[in-house]
Amino acid sequence: MDPEDPTIIAETELLGAAASIEAAAKKLEQLKPRAKPKQADETLDFEDQILEAAKSIAAATSALVKSASAAQRELVQQGKVGSNLANAVDDGQWSQGLISVARMVAAATSNLCEAANASVQGHASEEKLICSAKQVAASTAQLLVACKVKADHDSEAMRRLQAAGNAVKRASDNLVKAAQKAAFDKTEDDSVVVKTKFVGGIAQIIAAQEEMLRKERELEEARKKLAQIRQQQYKFLPSELREDEGSH
């Protein structure tokens, strides 16, 4: 085997991504929610839900990346990738695209595991968890697109890959729902005491409006920053993924 062959490099990178996800999953397995008295009617509290959902995502993304490696190996064996010198540049770009997206899946899963860890220790917001889970789902979708560009959709490897992708999406959705519920419950608990005096009440309204405007401005700045980051990343994506992203 030629160590410089982009198809060999891609398979090595995919297996490396799977290994890094499994390492993050092992850390999650050792986590325990903070000890606190449980309510009589409480079956599975927020922290347990977050840990279970995060563990499911880690297991699903690990299976996903391994399935991508099997799909890539199948394409090499079928001669659809790496066998024709005339397509060497195209195959090389495809392999590089697969590598970059696999790294994105691994990084997103690692970030999610860290956010889940911080969350159960009381150090991270539900918003961070939600963003991390959505990033895992987005990078998973890109990996599926990257593999489908060259693959036979009816092959066993592609069916497994699609099943793993669906499992990641389900687990990510479960985590988002749990985090959103926790954020909503927290908001419900923070009851606002309105001042009885009229002047005090007006001051509260002005302060609340001021806070709202400030947060709207921060949201707009965050949107611009995200758009700039995506624009930068877009340049490094293979053309197939660019077309897919542009269609959304």
mmCIF file of C-alpha atoms in Angstrom:
data_model
loop_
_atom_site.group_PDB
_atom_site.id
_atom_site.type_symbol
_atom_site.label_atom_id
_atom_site.label_comp_id
_atom_site.label_asym_id
_atom_site.label_seq_id
_atom_site.Cartn_x
_atom_site.Cartn_y
_atom_site.Cartn_z
ATOM 1 C CA MET A 1 0.000 0.000 0.000
ATOM 2 C CA ASP A 2 1.255 3.452 -0.923
ATOM 3 C CA PRO A 3 1.176 5.661 2.233
ATOM 4 C CA GLU A 4 0.828 8.707 -0.048
ATOM 5 C CA ASP A 5 -2.307 7.317 -1.737
ATOM 6 C CA PRO A 6 -5.157 9.713 -0.830
ATOM 7 C CA THR A 7 -7.614 6.809 -0.513
ATOM 8 C CA ILE A 8 -5.359 5.119 2.084
ATOM 9 C CA ILE A 9 -4.923 8.436 3.927
ATOM 10 C CA ALA A 10 -8.703 8.937 3.936
ATOM 11 C CA GLU A 11 -9.340 5.487 5.456
ATOM 12 C CA THR A 12 -6.666 6.077 8.124
ATOM 13 C CA GLU A 13 -8.180 9.476 8.959
ATOM 14 C CA LEU A 14 -11.705 8.044 9.189
ATOM 15 C CA LEU A 15 -10.551 5.319 11.589
ATOM 16 C CA GLY A 16 -8.609 7.955 13.560
ATOM 17 C CA ALA A 17 -11.760 10.068 13.820
ATOM 18 C CA ALA A 18 -13.687 7.032 15.096
ATOM 19 C CA ALA A 19 -10.977 6.391 17.710
ATOM 20 C CA SER A 20 -11.073 10.002 18.953
ATOM 21 C CA ILE A 21 -14.885 9.822 19.247
ATOM 22 C CA GLU A 22 -14.595 6.584 21.225
ATOM 23 C CA ALA A 23 -12.067 8.234 23.572
ATOM 24 C CA ALA A 24 -14.539 11.087 24.191
ATOM 25 C CA ALA A 25 -17.321 8.522 24.762
ATOM 26 C CA LYS A 26 -15.207 6.714 27.397
ATOM 27 C CA LYS A 27 -14.851 9.976 29.334
ATOM 28 C CA LEU A 28 -18.640 10.395 29.226
ATOM 29 C CA GLU A 29 -19.122 6.857 30.568
ATOM 30 C CA GLN A 30 -17.184 7.818 33.699
ATOM 31 C CA LEU A 31 -19.282 10.925 34.348
ATOM 32 C CA LYS A 32 -21.883 11.028 37.076
ATOM 33 C CA PRO A 33 -24.417 13.812 37.596
ATOM 34 C CA ARG A 34 -23.955 15.912 40.735
ATOM 35 C CA ALA A 35 -25.369 14.234 43.817
ATOM 36 C CA LYS A 36 -28.635 15.878 44.889
ATOM 37 C CA PRO A 37 -31.883 14.722 46.472
ATOM 38 C CA LYS A 38 -34.308 13.346 43.886
ATOM 39 C CA GLN A 39 -37.998 14.159 43.975
ATOM 40 C CA ALA A 40 -40.446 11.327 44.547
ATOM 41 C CA ASP A 41 -42.030 11.598 41.070
ATOM 42 C CA GLU A 42 -38.746 12.202 39.250
ATOM 43 C CA THR A 43 -37.670 9.306 37.016
ATOM 44 C CA LEU A 44 -34.927 10.786 34.855
ATOM 45 C CA ASP A 45 -33.819 14.355 35.561
ATOM 46 C CA PHE A 46 -32.236 16.771 33.104
ATOM 47 C CA GLU A 47 -28.629 15.829 33.858
ATOM 48 C CA ASP A 48 -29.322 12.113 33.403
ATOM 49 C CA GLN A 49 -31.161 12.840 30.141
ATOM 50 C CA ILE A 50 -28.250 14.939 28.862
ATOM 51 C CA LEU A 51 -25.707 12.238 29.717
ATOM 52 C CA GLU A 52 -27.788 9.473 28.112
ATOM 53 C CA ALA A 53 -28.381 11.536 24.947
ATOM 54 C CA ALA A 54 -24.701 12.526 24.711
ATOM 55 C CA LYS A 55 -23.613 8.897 25.133
ATOM 56 C CA SER A 56 -26.058 7.882 22.369
ATOM 57 C CA ILE A 57 -24.629 10.568 20.057
ATOM 58 C CA ALA A 58 -21.051 9.480 20.754
ATOM 59 C CA ALA A 59 -21.914 5.831 20.014
ATOM 60 C CA ALA A 60 -23.842 6.787 16.859
ATOM 61 C CA THR A 61 -21.122 9.086 15.462
ATOM 62 C CA SER A 62 -18.494 6.409 16.121
ATOM 63 C CA ALA A 63 -20.612 3.915 14.127
ATOM 64 C CA LEU A 64 -21.159 6.566 11.451
ATOM 65 C CA VAL A 65 -17.458 7.236 10.873
ATOM 66 C CA LYS A 66 -16.663 3.504 10.839
ATOM 67 C CA SER A 67 -19.457 2.998 8.278
ATOM 68 C CA ALA A 68 -17.988 5.828 6.189
ATOM 69 C CA SER A 69 -14.638 4.023 6.294
ATOM 70 C CA ALA A 70 -16.308 0.774 5.128
ATOM 71 C CA ALA A 71 -18.148 2.648 2.344
ATOM 72 C CA GLN A 72 -14.889 4.272 1.229
ATOM 73 C CA ARG A 73 -13.082 0.903 1.239
ATOM 74 C CA GLU A 74 -15.925 -0.587 -0.816
ATOM 75 C CA LEU A 75 -15.566 2.180 -3.427
ATOM 76 C CA VAL A 76 -11.821 1.500 -3.688
ATOM 77 C CA GLN A 77 -12.461 -2.258 -4.116
ATOM 78 C CA GLN A 78 -15.114 -1.583 -6.773
ATOM 79 C CA GLY A 79 -12.619 0.566 -8.663
ATOM 80 C CA LYS A 80 -14.823 3.666 -8.401
ATOM 81 C CA VAL A 81 -12.078 5.497 -6.511
ATOM 82 C CA GLY A 82 -8.304 5.397 -6.903
ATOM 83 C CA SER A 83 -8.060 2.985 -9.858
ATOM 84 C CA ASN A 84 -8.118 5.387 -12.813
ATOM 85 C CA LEU A 85 -5.137 7.705 -13.267
ATOM 86 C CA ALA A 86 -7.287 10.065 -15.352
ATOM 87 C CA ASN A 87 -9.483 10.652 -12.285
ATOM 88 C CA ALA A 88 -6.574 10.930 -9.839
ATOM 89 C CA VAL A 89 -7.088 14.653 -9.126
ATOM 90 C CA ASP A 90 -10.844 14.270 -8.698
ATOM 91 C CA ASP A 91 -10.408 11.210 -6.439
ATOM 92 C CA GLY A 92 -7.768 13.046 -4.410
ATOM 93 C CA GLN A 93 -10.096 16.011 -3.881
ATOM 94 C CA TRP A 94 -12.940 13.671 -2.900
ATOM 95 C CA SER A 95 -10.701 11.877 -0.394
ATOM 96 C CA GLN A 96 -9.565 15.214 1.060
ATOM 97 C CA GLY A 97 -13.201 16.291 1.349
ATOM 98 C CA LEU A 98 -14.040 13.058 3.173
ATOM 99 C CA ILE A 99 -11.117 13.615 5.565
ATOM 100 C CA SER A 100 -12.120 17.205 6.374
ATOM 101 C CA VAL A 101 -15.760 16.251 7.010
ATOM 102 C CA ALA A 102 -14.762 13.245 9.180
ATOM 103 C CA ARG A 103 -12.609 15.603 11.244
ATOM 104 C CA MET A 104 -15.599 17.949 11.573
ATOM 105 C CA VAL A 105 -17.781 15.083 12.877
ATOM 106 C CA ALA A 106 -15.078 14.078 15.385
ATOM 107 C CA ALA A 107 -14.522 17.684 16.540
ATOM 108 C CA ALA A 108 -18.263 18.349 16.846
ATOM 109 C CA THR A 109 -18.767 15.149 18.876
ATOM 110 C CA SER A 110 -15.807 16.007 21.114
ATOM 111 C CA ASN A 111 -17.241 19.522 21.702
ATOM 112 C CA LEU A 112 -20.615 18.003 22.532
ATOM 113 C CA CYS A 113 -19.061 15.601 25.073
ATOM 114 C CA GLU A 114 -17.231 18.514 26.729
ATOM 115 C CA ALA A 115 -20.442 20.598 26.811
ATOM 116 C CA ALA A 116 -22.372 17.663 28.333
ATOM 117 C CA ASN A 117 -19.649 17.191 30.936
ATOM 118 C CA ALA A 118 -19.660 20.903 31.816
ATOM 119 C CA SER A 119 -23.455 20.965 31.871
ATOM 120 C CA VAL A 120 -23.894 18.157 34.403
ATOM 121 C CA GLN A 121 -21.294 19.878 36.577
ATOM 122 C CA GLY A 122 -23.326 23.093 36.317
ATOM 123 C CA HIS A 123 -20.737 25.027 34.243
ATOM 124 C CA ALA A 124 -22.349 25.211 30.777
ATOM 125 C CA SER A 125 -25.562 26.649 29.388
ATOM 126 C CA GLU A 126 -28.325 24.685 27.705
ATOM 127 C CA GLU A 127 -27.740 26.936 24.657
ATOM 128 C CA LYS A 128 -24.180 25.593 24.326
ATOM 129 C CA LEU A 129 -25.486 22.023 24.451
ATOM 130 C CA ILE A 130 -28.119 22.773 21.804
ATOM 131 C CA CYS A 131 -25.552 24.414 19.485
ATOM 132 C CA SER A 132 -23.132 21.484 19.975
ATOM 133 C CA ALA A 133 -25.815 18.888 19.177
ATOM 134 C CA LYS A 134 -26.931 20.810 16.078
ATOM 135 C CA GLN A 135 -23.312 21.025 14.877
ATOM 136 C CA VAL A 136 -22.982 17.233 15.213
ATOM 137 C CA ALA A 137 -26.138 16.789 13.112
ATOM 138 C CA ALA A 138 -24.911 19.273 10.470
ATOM 139 C CA SER A 139 -21.457 17.666 10.113
ATOM 140 C CA THR A 140 -23.114 14.223 9.951
ATOM 141 C CA ALA A 141 -25.292 15.393 7.053
ATOM 142 C CA GLN A 142 -22.169 16.639 5.229
ATOM 143 C CA LEU A 143 -20.404 13.308 5.723
ATOM 144 C CA LEU A 144 -23.396 11.473 4.223
ATOM 145 C CA VAL A 145 -23.372 13.821 1.210
ATOM 146 C CA ALA A 146 -19.614 13.377 0.739
ATOM 147 C CA CYS A 147 -19.957 9.563 0.690
ATOM 148 C CA LYS A 148 -23.032 9.521 -1.565
ATOM 149 C CA VAL A 149 -21.233 11.496 -4.296
ATOM 150 C CA LYS A 150 -19.391 8.381 -5.494
ATOM 151 C CA ALA A 151 -21.209 5.490 -3.820
ATOM 152 C CA ASP A 152 -23.763 2.963 -4.995
ATOM 153 C CA HIS A 153 -26.846 3.865 -2.942
ATOM 154 C CA ASP A 154 -28.048 0.246 -2.789
ATOM 155 C CA SER A 155 -24.806 -1.143 -1.367
ATOM 156 C CA GLU A 156 -24.711 -2.686 2.121
ATOM 157 C CA ALA A 157 -22.057 -0.201 3.255
ATOM 158 C CA MET A 158 -24.163 2.787 2.182
ATOM 159 C CA ARG A 159 -27.269 1.357 3.891
ATOM 160 C CA ARG A 160 -25.294 1.023 7.122
ATOM 161 C CA LEU A 161 -23.945 4.530 6.705
ATOM 162 C CA GLN A 162 -27.449 5.954 6.212
ATOM 163 C CA ALA A 163 -28.724 4.011 9.250
ATOM 164 C CA ALA A 164 -25.850 5.371 11.363
ATOM 165 C CA GLY A 165 -26.586 8.904 10.102
ATOM 166 C CA ASN A 166 -30.255 8.505 11.084
ATOM 167 C CA ALA A 167 -29.191 7.286 14.547
ATOM 168 C CA VAL A 168 -26.981 10.374 15.019
ATOM 169 C CA LYS A 169 -29.875 12.636 14.013
ATOM 170 C CA ARG A 170 -32.293 10.934 16.438
ATOM 171 C CA ALA A 171 -29.822 11.126 19.332
ATOM 172 C CA SER A 172 -29.032 14.787 18.542
ATOM 173 C CA ASP A 173 -32.756 15.643 18.411
ATOM 174 C CA ASN A 174 -33.274 13.963 21.807
ATOM 175 C CA LEU A 175 -30.495 16.015 23.358
ATOM 176 C CA VAL A 176 -31.819 19.270 21.874
ATOM 177 C CA LYS A 177 -35.312 18.512 23.232
ATOM 178 C CA ALA A 178 -33.961 17.734 26.713
ATOM 179 C CA ALA A 179 -31.840 20.907 26.753
ATOM 180 C CA GLN A 180 -34.708 23.081 25.460
ATOM 181 C CA LYS A 181 -37.049 21.678 28.125
ATOM 182 C CA ALA A 182 -34.458 22.413 30.835
ATOM 183 C CA ALA A 183 -34.011 25.972 29.565
ATOM 184 C CA PHE A 184 -37.812 26.469 29.475
ATOM 185 C CA ASP A 185 -38.279 25.053 32.996
ATOM 186 C CA LYS A 186 -35.538 27.331 34.292
ATOM 187 C CA THR A 187 -37.250 30.383 32.734
ATOM 188 C CA GLU A 188 -40.559 29.366 34.328
ATOM 189 C CA ASP A 189 -38.867 29.230 37.748
ATOM 190 C CA ASP A 190 -37.398 32.730 37.417
ATOM 191 C CA SER A 191 -40.589 34.614 38.236
ATOM 192 C CA VAL A 192 -40.317 38.386 37.867
ATOM 193 C CA VAL A 193 -41.373 40.498 40.838
ATOM 194 C CA VAL A 194 -42.994 43.619 39.371
ATOM 195 C CA LYS A 195 -42.655 46.763 41.464
ATOM 196 C CA THR A 196 -45.984 48.106 42.682
ATOM 197 C CA LYS A 197 -45.137 51.783 42.401
ATOM 198 C CA PHE A 198 -45.859 53.173 38.939
ATOM 199 C CA VAL A 199 -42.485 54.936 38.563
ATOM 200 C CA GLY A 200 -40.617 51.799 39.607
ATOM 201 C CA GLY A 201 -42.675 49.772 37.116
ATOM 202 C CA ILE A 202 -41.793 52.180 34.265
ATOM 203 C CA ALA A 203 -38.107 51.950 35.170
ATOM 204 C CA GLN A 204 -38.383 48.150 35.008
ATOM 205 C CA ILE A 205 -40.002 48.315 31.552
ATOM 206 C CA ILE A 206 -37.242 50.622 30.254
ATOM 207 C CA ALA A 207 -34.539 48.378 31.733
ATOM 208 C CA ALA A 208 -36.167 45.285 30.205
ATOM 209 C CA GLN A 209 -36.455 46.988 26.784
ATOM 210 C CA GLU A 210 -32.848 48.100 27.007
ATOM 211 C CA GLU A 211 -31.756 44.541 27.769
ATOM 212 C CA MET A 212 -33.870 43.246 24.880
ATOM 213 C CA LEU A 213 -32.311 45.714 22.411
ATOM 214 C CA ARG A 214 -28.821 44.878 23.627
ATOM 215 C CA LYS A 215 -29.440 41.162 23.164
ATOM 216 C CA GLU A 216 -30.940 41.734 19.711
ATOM 217 C CA ARG A 217 -27.772 43.605 18.737
ATOM 218 C CA GLU A 218 -25.610 40.818 20.170
ATOM 219 C CA LEU A 219 -27.667 38.270 18.209
ATOM 220 C CA GLU A 220 -27.147 40.224 14.982
ATOM 221 C CA GLU A 221 -23.381 40.413 15.652
ATOM 222 C CA ALA A 222 -23.292 36.668 16.382
ATOM 223 C CA ARG A 223 -25.149 35.972 13.099
ATOM 224 C CA LYS A 224 -22.605 38.049 11.152
ATOM 225 C CA LYS A 225 -19.708 36.268 12.868
ATOM 226 C CA LEU A 226 -21.205 32.837 12.083
ATOM 227 C CA ALA A 227 -21.751 33.852 8.441
ATOM 228 C CA GLN A 228 -18.080 34.947 8.180
ATOM 229 C CA ILE A 229 -16.848 31.662 9.703
ATOM 230 C CA ARG A 230 -19.034 29.628 7.340
ATOM 231 C CA GLN A 231 -17.793 31.668 4.383
ATOM 232 C CA GLN A 232 -14.190 30.894 5.345
ATOM 233 C CA GLN A 233 -14.905 27.153 5.801
ATOM 234 C CA TYR A 234 -16.885 27.053 2.549
ATOM 235 C CA LYS A 235 -13.704 27.757 0.573
ATOM 236 C CA PHE A 236 -12.159 24.472 1.773
ATOM 237 C CA LEU A 237 -15.140 22.235 1.042
ATOM 238 C CA PRO A 238 -15.149 20.075 -2.102
ATOM 239 C CA SER A 239 -17.421 21.274 -4.901
ATOM 240 C CA GLU A 240 -20.058 18.558 -4.268
ATOM 241 C CA LEU A 241 -20.638 19.814 -0.735
ATOM 242 C CA ARG A 242 -20.730 23.425 -1.872
ATOM 243 C CA GLU A 243 -23.527 22.661 -4.293
ATOM 244 C CA ASP A 244 -25.436 20.794 -1.611
ATOM 245 C CA GLU A 245 -25.025 23.627 0.863
ATOM 246 C CA GLY A 246 -26.021 26.203 -1.700
ATOM 247 C CA SER A 247 -29.297 24.388 -2.353
ATOM 248 C CA HIS A 248 -30.472 24.803 1.234
#
